[in-house]
Coordinates of C-alpha atoms in Angstrom, one line a residue:
M240 CA 64.3 -40.5 -7.4
K241 CA 63.1 -43.9 -8.2
R242 CA 65.3 -46.4 -10.1
R243 CA 63.2 -47.7 -12.9
T244 CA 63.4 -45.8 -16.2
L245 CA 60.2 -45.0 -18.1
A246 CA 59.5 -43.6 -21.6
I247 CA 58.8 -39.9 -21.8
A248 CA 55.5 -38.8 -23.3
A249 CA 55.5 -35.8 -25.6
V250 CA 53.7 -32.8 -24.2
T251 CA 52.7 -29.4 -25.4
A252 CA 54.7 -26.4 -24.1
V253 CA 52.9 -23.4 -22.6
T254 CA 54.2 -19.9 -23.2
L255 CA 55.5 -18.3 -19.9
A256 CA 56.9 -14.8 -19.7
L257 CA 60.7 -14.7 -19.2
A258 CA 62.1 -12.0 -17.0
A259 CA 65.7 -11.3 -15.9
P260 CA 67.8 -13.0 -13.2
P261 CA 68.9 -11.3 -10.1
A262 CA 71.7 -8.8 -10.5
S263 CA 73.3 -10.1 -7.3
A264 CA 74.2 -13.5 -9.0
T265 CA 77.9 -13.6 -9.7
P266 CA 78.8 -15.5 -12.9
T267 CA 81.5 -18.2 -12.6
A268 CA 83.6 -19.3 -15.6
R269 CA 81.1 -18.0 -18.1
P270 CA 81.6 -19.7 -21.5
A271 CA 82.4 -17.4 -24.4
T272 CA 79.2 -18.6 -26.1
A273 CA 77.0 -17.8 -23.1
A274 CA 74.1 -15.4 -23.6
P275 CA 74.6 -11.9 -22.2
A276 CA 73.3 -11.2 -18.8
V277 CA 69.8 -9.6 -18.7
A278 CA 68.4 -7.0 -16.3
A279 CA 67.5 -7.9 -12.7
L280 CA 64.2 -9.1 -11.4
A281 CA 63.5 -8.5 -7.7
A282 CA 63.3 -12.1 -6.6
P283 CA 64.4 -12.7 -3.0
D284 CA 67.6 -14.3 -2.0
V285 CA 66.6 -17.6 -0.3
Q286 CA 69.0 -18.2 2.6
V287 CA 70.7 -21.6 2.2
S288 CA 71.1 -21.8 5.9
N289 CA 67.3 -21.9 6.3
V290 CA 67.1 -24.7 3.7
Q291 CA 69.8 -26.6 5.6
A292 CA 67.8 -26.2 8.8
H293 CA 64.9 -28.1 7.2
L294 CA 67.4 -30.8 6.1
A295 CA 68.6 -31.1 9.7
Q296 CA 65.0 -31.6 10.8
F297 CA 64.5 -34.4 8.2
Q298 CA 67.7 -36.0 9.4
S299 CA 66.4 -35.8 13.0
I300 CA 63.1 -37.3 12.0
A301 CA 64.8 -40.2 10.2
T302 CA 67.1 -40.8 13.2
S303 CA 64.2 -41.0 15.5
N304 CA 62.2 -43.3 13.3
G305 CA 64.3 -46.3 12.4
G306 CA 66.8 -44.4 10.2
N307 CA 64.6 -43.6 7.2
R308 CA 61.6 -41.7 5.9
R309 CA 60.2 -44.4 3.5
A310 CA 56.6 -43.9 2.4
G311 CA 54.2 -45.4 4.9
S312 CA 56.7 -45.3 7.8
A313 CA 56.6 -43.2 10.9
G314 CA 59.5 -41.2 9.5
Y315 CA 57.3 -40.3 6.5
T316 CA 54.4 -39.4 8.7
A317 CA 56.6 -37.2 10.9
S318 CA 58.0 -35.5 7.7
V319 CA 54.4 -34.7 6.6
A320 CA 53.6 -33.2 10.0
Y321 CA 56.7 -31.1 9.9
V322 CA 56.1 -29.6 6.4
K323 CA 52.4 -29.1 7.1
S324 CA 52.9 -27.3 10.4
K325 CA 55.4 -24.9 8.8
L326 CA 53.0 -24.1 5.9
Q327 CA 49.9 -23.7 8.0
A328 CA 51.7 -21.3 10.4
A329 CA 52.7 -19.2 7.3
G330 CA 49.1 -18.9 6.1
Y331 CA 48.9 -21.5 3.4
T332 CA 45.7 -23.5 2.6
V333 CA 47.1 -27.0 3.2
T334 CA 45.4 -30.3 2.2
E335 CA 46.6 -33.8 3.1
Q336 CA 45.5 -36.2 0.3
T337 CA 45.7 -39.9 1.2
C338 CA 47.1 -41.9 -1.6
T339 CA 44.8 -45.0 -1.3
S340 CA 46.4 -46.7 -4.3
C341 CA 50.0 -46.3 -3.1
T342 CA 51.9 -49.4 -2.0
Y343 CA 52.5 -47.8 1.3
Q344 CA 49.5 -45.6 2.1
G345 CA 50.5 -42.1 3.0
N346 CA 49.6 -38.5 2.4
N347 CA 50.5 -36.1 -0.3
V348 CA 50.8 -32.5 1.1
I349 CA 49.2 -29.9 -1.2
A350 CA 49.7 -26.2 -0.2
E351 CA 48.2 -23.3 -2.0
W352 CA 49.1 -19.6 -1.5
P353 CA 45.6 -18.1 -1.4
Q354 CA 46.2 -15.3 -3.9
G355 CA 46.1 -15.1 -7.7
P356 CA 43.5 -16.5 -10.1
T357 CA 42.5 -20.1 -9.3
T358 CA 42.2 -20.9 -13.0
D359 CA 45.9 -19.9 -13.7
V360 CA 48.1 -22.1 -11.6
V361 CA 51.9 -22.7 -11.5
M362 CA 52.8 -25.8 -9.5
F363 CA 56.1 -26.7 -7.8
G364 CA 56.6 -30.3 -6.5
A365 CA 59.1 -32.6 -4.8
H366 CA 58.8 -36.1 -3.4
L367 CA 58.9 -36.2 0.4
D368 CA 59.6 -39.9 0.8
G369 CA 62.9 -41.7 0.8
V370 CA 64.0 -45.3 0.7
A371 CA 64.4 -47.8 3.6
A372 CA 68.2 -47.8 3.3
G373 CA 68.8 -44.4 4.7
P374 CA 67.4 -41.0 5.8
G375 CA 67.0 -39.7 2.2
I376 CA 68.5 -36.2 2.7
N377 CA 69.7 -35.5 -0.9
D378 CA 67.0 -37.9 -2.3
N379 CA 64.8 -36.1 -1.7
G380 CA 65.1 -34.0 1.4
S381 CA 67.0 -31.5 -0.8
G382 CA 64.1 -30.9 -3.2
S383 CA 61.5 -30.9 -0.3
S384 CA 63.5 -28.4 1.7
V385 CA 64.2 -26.1 -1.2
L386 CA 60.4 -25.9 -1.9
L387 CA 59.5 -25.5 1.8
E388 CA 61.8 -22.6 2.3
N389 CA 60.6 -21.0 -1.0
A390 CA 57.0 -21.4 0.2
L391 CA 57.9 -19.7 3.5
V392 CA 59.7 -16.8 1.7
L393 CA 56.8 -16.3 -0.6
A394 CA 54.5 -16.0 2.4
Q395 CA 56.8 -13.7 4.2
Q396 CA 57.3 -11.4 1.2
N397 CA 53.6 -11.6 0.4
P398 CA 53.8 -10.0 -3.1
T399 CA 50.9 -9.2 -5.4
M400 CA 50.3 -12.4 -7.5
T401 CA 49.4 -12.7 -11.1
K402 CA 49.1 -16.5 -10.9
R403 CA 48.1 -18.9 -8.2
V404 CA 51.2 -20.8 -6.8
R405 CA 50.6 -24.4 -5.6
F406 CA 53.3 -26.5 -3.8
A407 CA 53.2 -30.3 -3.4
W408 CA 55.2 -32.9 -1.5
W409 CA 54.6 -36.4 -2.8
N410 CA 54.2 -39.8 -1.2
G411 CA 55.3 -43.0 -2.8
E412 CA 57.7 -41.7 -5.5
E413 CA 60.2 -44.4 -4.8
Q414 CA 57.6 -47.1 -5.5
G415 CA 56.8 -45.7 -9.0
L416 CA 55.6 -42.1 -8.8
Q417 CA 52.5 -43.3 -7.0
G418 CA 51.5 -40.2 -5.1
S419 CA 51.8 -37.8 -8.0
K420 CA 49.9 -40.2 -10.3
F421 CA 47.1 -40.4 -7.7
Y422 CA 46.9 -36.7 -7.5
V423 CA 46.9 -36.1 -11.2
N424 CA 44.3 -38.8 -11.7
S425 CA 42.1 -37.1 -9.1
L426 CA 41.9 -33.9 -11.1
T427 CA 39.1 -33.1 -13.5
T428 CA 39.9 -32.2 -17.1
A429 CA 39.2 -28.5 -16.2
Q430 CA 41.5 -28.7 -13.1
K431 CA 44.3 -30.1 -15.2
G432 CA 43.9 -27.3 -17.7
Y433 CA 44.3 -24.7 -14.9
I434 CA 47.8 -25.9 -14.2
K435 CA 50.0 -23.9 -16.7
G436 CA 53.2 -25.5 -15.7
Y437 CA 54.5 -28.1 -13.2
Y438 CA 58.1 -27.8 -11.9
N439 CA 59.8 -30.8 -10.2
F440 CA 62.8 -30.8 -7.9
D441 CA 64.5 -34.1 -7.2
M442 CA 68.0 -34.4 -5.8
V443 CA 69.2 -30.8 -6.1
A444 CA 72.3 -31.0 -3.9
S445 CA 74.3 -34.0 -5.2
T446 CA 77.9 -33.8 -3.9
N447 CA 79.5 -34.6 -7.3
G448 CA 76.5 -33.2 -9.2
G449 CA 75.9 -31.4 -12.4
Y450 CA 73.4 -28.8 -13.3
F451 CA 70.5 -30.5 -15.2
I452 CA 67.1 -29.2 -16.2
N453 CA 64.1 -31.3 -17.4
R454 CA 63.2 -30.4 -21.0
V455 CA 65.9 -27.7 -20.9
T456 CA 65.0 -26.2 -24.3
S457 CA 61.3 -25.9 -23.6
T458 CA 59.5 -22.7 -23.0
T459 CA 58.4 -24.0 -19.6
A460 CA 62.1 -24.4 -18.6
A461 CA 63.0 -20.9 -19.6
P462 CA 63.0 -19.2 -16.2
L463 CA 65.0 -22.1 -14.6
K464 CA 67.5 -22.0 -17.4
A465 CA 67.8 -18.2 -17.3
Y466 CA 68.8 -18.2 -13.7
W467 CA 71.5 -20.9 -14.0
D468 CA 72.7 -19.3 -17.3
S469 CA 73.2 -16.1 -15.4
L470 CA 75.7 -18.0 -13.1
G471 CA 77.6 -19.3 -16.2
L472 CA 76.5 -22.9 -15.4
S473 CA 75.4 -23.9 -19.0
P474 CA 72.9 -26.5 -17.7
E475 CA 72.2 -29.7 -19.7
E476 CA 69.2 -31.9 -20.3
N477 CA 68.3 -34.2 -17.4
T478 CA 68.6 -37.4 -19.4
E479 CA 69.2 -39.6 -16.4
G480 CA 66.0 -38.5 -14.8
Q481 CA 63.7 -38.9 -17.8
G482 CA 60.5 -40.6 -16.7
R483 CA 61.9 -41.3 -13.2
S484 CA 60.4 -38.6 -11.1
D485 CA 57.0 -36.9 -10.5
D486 CA 57.1 -34.6 -13.4
Y487 CA 56.4 -37.7 -15.6
S488 CA 52.9 -38.0 -14.0
F489 CA 52.1 -34.5 -15.2
Q490 CA 53.7 -35.0 -18.6
Q491 CA 51.4 -38.0 -19.1
A492 CA 48.4 -35.7 -18.5
G493 CA 49.6 -33.2 -21.1
I494 CA 50.7 -30.6 -18.5
P495 CA 53.9 -28.7 -19.4
T496 CA 56.8 -29.6 -17.1
S497 CA 60.4 -28.8 -16.2
G498 CA 62.6 -28.9 -13.1
Y499 CA 66.0 -28.9 -11.6
A500 CA 68.2 -31.9 -10.7
M501 CA 71.9 -32.5 -9.9
G502 CA 72.1 -36.2 -10.7
A503 CA 71.8 -39.7 -9.1
S504 CA 73.9 -42.8 -9.8
A505 CA 75.0 -41.9 -13.3
R506 CA 78.6 -40.9 -13.7
K507 CA 80.0 -37.4 -14.5
T508 CA 81.7 -37.1 -17.8
S509 CA 85.1 -35.5 -18.3
S510 CA 83.6 -32.6 -20.1
Q511 CA 81.1 -32.1 -17.3
A512 CA 83.9 -32.2 -14.7
S513 CA 85.8 -29.6 -16.7
K514 CA 82.8 -27.4 -16.9
W515 CA 81.3 -27.8 -13.3
G516 CA 84.2 -29.2 -11.3
G517 CA 84.0 -32.5 -9.4
T518 CA 85.3 -36.0 -10.2
A519 CA 85.0 -37.4 -13.7
N520 CA 83.8 -41.0 -14.1
A521 CA 82.3 -41.0 -10.5
A522 CA 78.6 -41.0 -9.6
Y523 CA 76.9 -37.6 -9.2
D524 CA 75.6 -38.8 -5.9
P525 CA 77.9 -41.6 -4.4
C526 CA 75.3 -42.1 -1.6
Y527 CA 72.3 -42.6 -3.8
H528 CA 69.7 -44.8 -2.1
S529 CA 72.3 -45.6 0.6
S530 CA 72.6 -45.2 4.4
C531 CA 75.2 -42.4 3.8
D532 CA 72.6 -40.1 2.3
T533 CA 72.7 -37.9 5.4
T534 CA 73.2 -34.2 5.9
S535 CA 76.9 -34.8 5.2
N536 CA 75.9 -35.8 1.6
I537 CA 74.9 -32.3 0.6
N538 CA 76.5 -29.9 -1.9
A539 CA 75.7 -26.5 -0.3
T540 CA 76.6 -24.5 -3.3
G541 CA 74.3 -26.5 -5.6
L542 CA 71.6 -26.4 -2.9
N543 CA 71.8 -22.6 -2.8
R544 CA 71.8 -22.2 -6.6
S545 CA 68.7 -24.5 -6.8
A546 CA 66.8 -22.6 -4.0
D547 CA 67.5 -19.2 -5.6
G548 CA 66.6 -20.5 -9.0
V549 CA 63.2 -21.7 -7.7
A550 CA 62.6 -18.2 -6.2
Y551 CA 63.5 -16.6 -9.5
A552 CA 61.0 -18.8 -11.4
I553 CA 58.2 -18.1 -8.9
W554 CA 58.8 -14.3 -9.2
D555 CA 59.1 -14.5 -12.9
L556 CA 56.0 -16.6 -13.5
A557 CA 53.6 -15.5 -10.8
V558 CA 54.5 -12.3 -9.0
G559 CA 53.1 -8.9 -10.0
G560 CA 53.9 -5.4 -8.9
G561 CA 55.3 -5.7 -5.4
T562 CA 54.4 -6.2 -1.8
P563 CA 51.3 -4.4 -0.4
T564 CA 52.2 -1.8 2.2
N565 CA 49.9 -3.3 4.8
D566 CA 48.8 -6.9 4.5
F567 CA 47.5 -9.8 6.7
S568 CA 46.7 -13.5 6.6
V569 CA 43.6 -15.5 7.7
A570 CA 43.5 -19.1 9.2
V571 CA 40.8 -21.3 10.7
S572 CA 41.3 -23.9 13.4
P573 CA 40.1 -26.6 13.4
T574 CA 39.7 -26.8 9.6
A575 CA 36.7 -29.1 9.8
G576 CA 33.8 -29.8 12.0
G577 CA 30.4 -31.5 12.2
V578 CA 27.0 -30.0 13.1
A579 CA 23.6 -31.7 13.5
R580 CA 20.3 -30.2 12.3
G581 CA 19.2 -27.9 15.1
G582 CA 22.7 -27.6 16.5
S583 CA 25.9 -25.5 16.1
T584 CA 29.6 -25.8 16.2
T585 CA 32.5 -23.3 16.5
A586 CA 36.0 -22.7 15.2
T587 CA 38.6 -20.0 15.7
V588 CA 39.4 -17.6 12.9
S589 CA 42.9 -16.2 13.5
T590 CA 44.5 -13.3 11.6
A591 CA 48.1 -12.1 11.5
T592 CA 49.8 -8.9 10.2
T593 CA 52.2 -10.1 7.4
S594 CA 53.5 -6.8 6.3
G595 CA 53.2 -3.1 7.2
S596 CA 50.9 -2.1 10.0
A597 CA 48.0 -3.8 11.7
Q598 CA 44.6 -3.0 10.1
T599 CA 40.9 -3.7 10.6
V600 CA 39.8 -6.9 9.0
A601 CA 36.1 -7.6 8.3
L602 CA 35.1 -11.3 8.4
S603 CA 32.5 -13.1 6.3
A604 CA 31.8 -16.6 5.0
A605 CA 30.5 -18.0 1.7
G606 CA 29.5 -21.5 0.5
A607 CA 27.1 -22.4 3.3
P608 CA 24.3 -24.7 2.2
S609 CA 20.6 -24.0 2.6
G610 CA 19.6 -23.8 6.3
V611 CA 23.2 -23.2 7.5
S612 CA 24.2 -19.8 8.8
V613 CA 27.7 -18.5 9.8
S614 CA 28.4 -15.7 12.3
F615 CA 31.5 -14.2 13.8
S616 CA 32.1 -12.8 17.2
P617 CA 33.5 -10.2 16.8
S618 CA 32.6 -9.6 13.2
S619 CA 35.8 -7.6 12.6
V620 CA 39.2 -7.7 14.2
T621 CA 42.5 -5.9 14.1
S622 CA 45.0 -8.1 12.3
G623 CA 46.8 -10.2 14.8
G624 CA 43.5 -10.8 16.6
S625 CA 41.0 -13.7 16.5
S626 CA 37.3 -14.3 16.3
T627 CA 34.9 -17.2 17.1
M628 CA 33.1 -18.5 14.1
T629 CA 29.8 -20.2 14.8
V630 CA 28.2 -22.5 12.2
S631 CA 24.5 -23.2 13.0
A632 CA 22.1 -25.6 11.2
S633 CA 18.4 -25.3 11.1
S634 CA 16.1 -28.3 11.5
S635 CA 15.7 -28.5 7.7
A636 CA 19.3 -27.7 6.8
S637 CA 20.8 -29.5 3.7
L638 CA 22.7 -32.7 4.6
G639 CA 26.2 -33.5 3.5
T640 CA 29.7 -32.1 3.5
F641 CA 30.3 -28.6 2.4
T642 CA 33.4 -26.2 2.1
L643 CA 33.0 -22.7 3.5
T644 CA 35.3 -19.9 2.3
V645 CA 36.1 -17.6 5.2
T646 CA 37.1 -14.2 3.9
G647 CA 39.0 -11.4 5.6
T648 CA 38.6 -8.0 4.0
G649 CA 40.9 -5.1 4.6
S650 CA 43.5 -3.5 2.3
A651 CA 43.4 -6.8 0.5
T652 CA 41.2 -9.9 0.6
R653 CA 42.5 -13.1 2.2
T654 CA 40.7 -16.4 2.5
A655 CA 40.8 -19.7 4.4
S656 CA 38.7 -22.9 4.0
Y657 CA 36.5 -24.7 6.6
T658 CA 34.8 -28.0 5.9
V659 CA 31.5 -28.6 7.7
T660 CA 29.5 -31.9 7.7
V661 CA 25.7 -31.5 8.4
T662 CA 24.0 -34.5 9.8
G663 CA 20.3 -35.3 10.3
T664 CA 20.3 -36.0 14.0
G665 CA 19.3 -33.1 16.0
S666 CA 20.1 -34.5 19.4
C667 CA 23.1 -36.3 21.0
T668 CA 22.7 -40.1 20.9
G669 CA 25.7 -40.3 23.2
G670 CA 27.5 -43.4 24.4
Q671 CA 30.7 -45.2 23.6
V672 CA 31.4 -45.7 19.9
V673 CA 34.6 -47.8 19.9
G674 CA 33.8 -51.4 19.3
N675 CA 35.6 -54.1 21.4
G676 CA 37.7 -51.5 23.2
G677 CA 38.8 -54.0 25.8
F678 CA 39.8 -56.5 23.1
E679 CA 38.0 -59.3 24.9
S680 CA 35.7 -60.2 21.9
G681 CA 38.2 -61.3 19.4
T682 CA 39.8 -59.0 16.8
S683 CA 36.6 -57.5 15.2
P684 CA 36.1 -54.6 14.4
W685 CA 39.8 -53.9 14.7
T686 CA 42.2 -54.2 11.9
A687 CA 45.6 -55.1 13.3
T688 CA 49.0 -56.6 12.5
S689 CA 48.9 -60.3 13.2
G690 CA 49.5 -61.1 16.9
V691 CA 48.9 -57.6 18.1
I692 CA 45.6 -58.5 19.9
T693 CA 46.7 -61.1 22.4
N694 CA 46.2 -62.6 25.8
S695 CA 50.0 -63.3 26.3
S696 CA 50.9 -63.3 30.0
S697 CA 54.2 -61.6 29.2
Q698 CA 52.5 -58.3 29.2
P699 CA 49.3 -58.3 31.4
A700 CA 46.1 -56.7 30.3
R701 CA 44.8 -53.8 32.4
T702 CA 41.4 -55.4 32.7
G703 CA 40.3 -58.9 31.5
S704 CA 42.7 -61.1 29.6
Y705 CA 43.3 -59.4 26.2
K706 CA 45.0 -56.2 25.2
A707 CA 46.8 -54.8 22.1
W708 CA 50.5 -55.3 22.3
L709 CA 52.5 -53.4 19.6
N710 CA 56.2 -54.1 18.9
G711 CA 58.4 -55.4 21.7
T712 CA 60.4 -57.6 19.4
G713 CA 63.8 -55.9 19.8
S714 CA 64.1 -55.8 16.0
T715 CA 63.0 -53.5 13.2
S716 CA 59.2 -53.7 13.0
T717 CA 56.0 -51.7 12.4
D718 CA 52.7 -52.7 14.0
T719 CA 49.3 -51.1 13.4
L720 CA 46.0 -51.2 15.1
S721 CA 43.0 -49.4 13.6
Q722 CA 39.2 -49.1 13.6
S723 CA 36.7 -47.0 11.7
V724 CA 34.4 -45.1 14.1
T725 CA 31.4 -42.9 13.5
V726 CA 31.3 -39.9 15.9
P727 CA 27.7 -38.8 16.6
A728 CA 26.7 -35.2 16.1
G729 CA 24.9 -32.9 18.5
C730 CA 26.8 -33.7 21.7
S731 CA 28.6 -31.3 24.0
S732 CA 31.7 -33.4 24.7
Y733 CA 33.7 -36.0 22.8
T734 CA 36.5 -37.8 24.6
L735 CA 38.9 -40.4 23.2
A736 CA 40.6 -42.3 26.0
F737 CA 42.8 -45.4 26.3
Y738 CA 45.2 -46.8 28.8
L739 CA 48.8 -47.2 27.7
H740 CA 51.7 -49.1 29.2
I741 CA 55.2 -48.6 27.7
D742 CA 57.9 -51.1 28.7
S743 CA 61.3 -50.6 27.2
T744 CA 64.9 -51.9 27.5
E745 CA 66.3 -48.8 25.8
R746 CA 68.7 -47.1 28.1
T747 CA 68.8 -43.7 26.6
T748 CA 67.1 -40.7 28.3
T749 CA 67.4 -38.4 25.3
V750 CA 66.7 -40.3 22.0
A751 CA 63.3 -41.6 20.9
Y752 CA 64.3 -44.8 19.1
D753 CA 60.9 -46.5 19.2
K754 CA 57.6 -44.7 18.7
L755 CA 53.8 -45.0 18.9
V756 CA 51.8 -42.6 16.8
V757 CA 48.1 -42.0 17.6
Q758 CA 45.9 -40.7 14.8
V759 CA 42.3 -39.8 14.2
G760 CA 41.7 -39.4 10.5
T761 CA 44.8 -37.6 9.1
T762 CA 45.5 -35.8 12.4
T763 CA 48.2 -37.0 14.7
L764 CA 46.9 -36.6 18.3
A765 CA 50.1 -37.8 20.1
T766 CA 53.4 -39.5 19.7
Y767 CA 54.9 -41.6 22.5
S768 CA 58.3 -43.3 22.6
N769 CA 60.7 -45.3 24.7
L770 CA 61.3 -42.1 26.6
N771 CA 57.8 -42.4 28.1
K772 CA 58.4 -45.9 29.6
A773 CA 56.8 -46.3 33.0
T774 CA 55.4 -48.9 35.4
G775 CA 51.8 -49.8 34.9
Y776 CA 49.1 -48.3 32.7
T777 CA 48.6 -44.5 32.2
L778 CA 45.3 -43.0 31.1
R779 CA 45.6 -40.9 27.9
S780 CA 42.6 -38.8 26.8
F781 CA 41.9 -36.3 24.0
D782 CA 39.1 -34.0 22.9
V783 CA 37.9 -35.1 19.4
G784 CA 34.9 -32.8 19.1
A785 CA 36.2 -31.6 15.7
Y786 CA 35.1 -34.9 14.2
A787 CA 31.5 -34.8 15.3
G788 CA 29.2 -36.1 12.7
Q789 CA 32.0 -37.8 10.8
T790 CA 33.2 -41.3 10.2
V791 CA 37.0 -41.5 10.8
T792 CA 39.7 -44.0 11.4
L793 CA 41.3 -44.3 14.8
K794 CA 44.8 -45.7 14.3
F795 CA 47.8 -46.6 16.4
T796 CA 51.1 -47.2 14.6
G797 CA 54.1 -48.5 16.5
T798 CA 57.7 -48.5 15.1
E799 CA 60.7 -50.2 16.6
D800 CA 64.4 -50.0 15.5
A801 CA 66.8 -52.8 15.2
S802 CA 67.8 -53.4 18.8
L803 CA 66.5 -53.1 22.4
Q804 CA 62.7 -53.7 22.6
T805 CA 60.0 -51.3 23.4
S806 CA 56.5 -52.6 24.0
F807 CA 53.4 -50.3 23.5
V808 CA 50.5 -52.0 25.3
I809 CA 47.0 -50.6 24.9
D810 CA 43.8 -51.5 26.7
D811 CA 40.3 -50.2 27.3
V812 CA 39.9 -47.8 24.4
T813 CA 36.8 -45.6 24.4
L814 CA 35.4 -42.7 22.5
Q815 CA 32.6 -41.3 24.7
A816 CA 30.1 -38.8 23.4
S817 CA 27.8 -37.0 25.8

């Protein structure tokens, strides 16, 4: 949660059906005035131990990346990778949206469960970034982990959907709700209208917390309130959080909002302590925006109640008549590729049995532009199997970037997306496309932190006099080196290669304190650390054929903690197409 308080805009509520909370919920100290319990709805019990496992991963990520997960940091990038990998493995359609207007550029993660009407969306979000002071486990690893586990449970249960469910993890919340603002501003008027409710979860495990709901009396809040009411919690309005988290970005766009919170730096009143327990006149979260916001700063009971409340809301708002007896998922890897006129490219379509027994799944594709054909070998698989998808372009195929919808048809219909870029060159131009890869011709066309491209004799170049030397200061630092490259289409091989020397005075053999992340576009190709230190240069190479026909950014990001230097020295960078 960010510090600065903003004014709340009035929004119009949307009517959402209210169903009953789980019968397994045990009321605690129910007030005499509480509403009577209502009949049970078959929402799953989200295991708090699984949510805590995600929190442990976020703690580990922070520990390995300078102690924090601030937007724009290596810790944030690693958090994005962790969330994305879990979601993709579960069958979600996942998009990384780069927030170009954020103070610290980083990616929002948008994950959509590919069932239910696309014009009737219920959205659940949490900010993934923290502050520089600490690992950000309650703020907001708690909300992020609750949503991640709920997304995985939804995929595992795979019920029939009456609405489309979309999850989001935001960049740059701590700098002023920047990631969510960027996302909302990127939507068309029609797309905003498809979102029938946005639910935000920010700090849902505060150790001295209360039980707060955004716009608690609104129709949108009804399912969240119904679940906590069933536990006798008598939730209150989240006055401390008004205008301070990502729901505000949606409110400003006229989208109905609500969400859970357990409090930040404001103090618990005597009446709240009497109702919920805890310490009166003490902060809800005594480690708010501090280094002690670790996995020790978590209220497991509140975390569990929040996780189950989110599941209740999802089932109440978006789930229909139960899980199909036999069902499957479909995924495409890579999710994007390039093809030149007269050429072709391939991707792997994978299926998995998600419930019941394996079944025959017929594969097809839609959305191909004029002159582009899509075929599958084999054209049908038994769920759990895979097929090779070939995208071919004629000599007169339409040019541009297009989204293909890959559909698997069995007892149900499941889809995945593939982005293809069609270029006008029908033959491989080949050659080396990285400019000034040996760093001997000044800094252009590289964009780099000052002093990174250097001829300092303290770290010798592999060839010539110059190289790129990231970090090596023995103090907290982040260095970057990047270049935009255009990868030609129509070639049979694409190899990114560079020589890397890692020199470190870190003595550990188990902990990665200092890191170098190598990226092409939004994909992380590799992460190196002080654990990879070695004498001399080592050749590193990668197949980047998935980017044929595209212009992408090649980027190296080095991060170093507060003590004991690690130098990442790079020379002779090439991207060879042939």
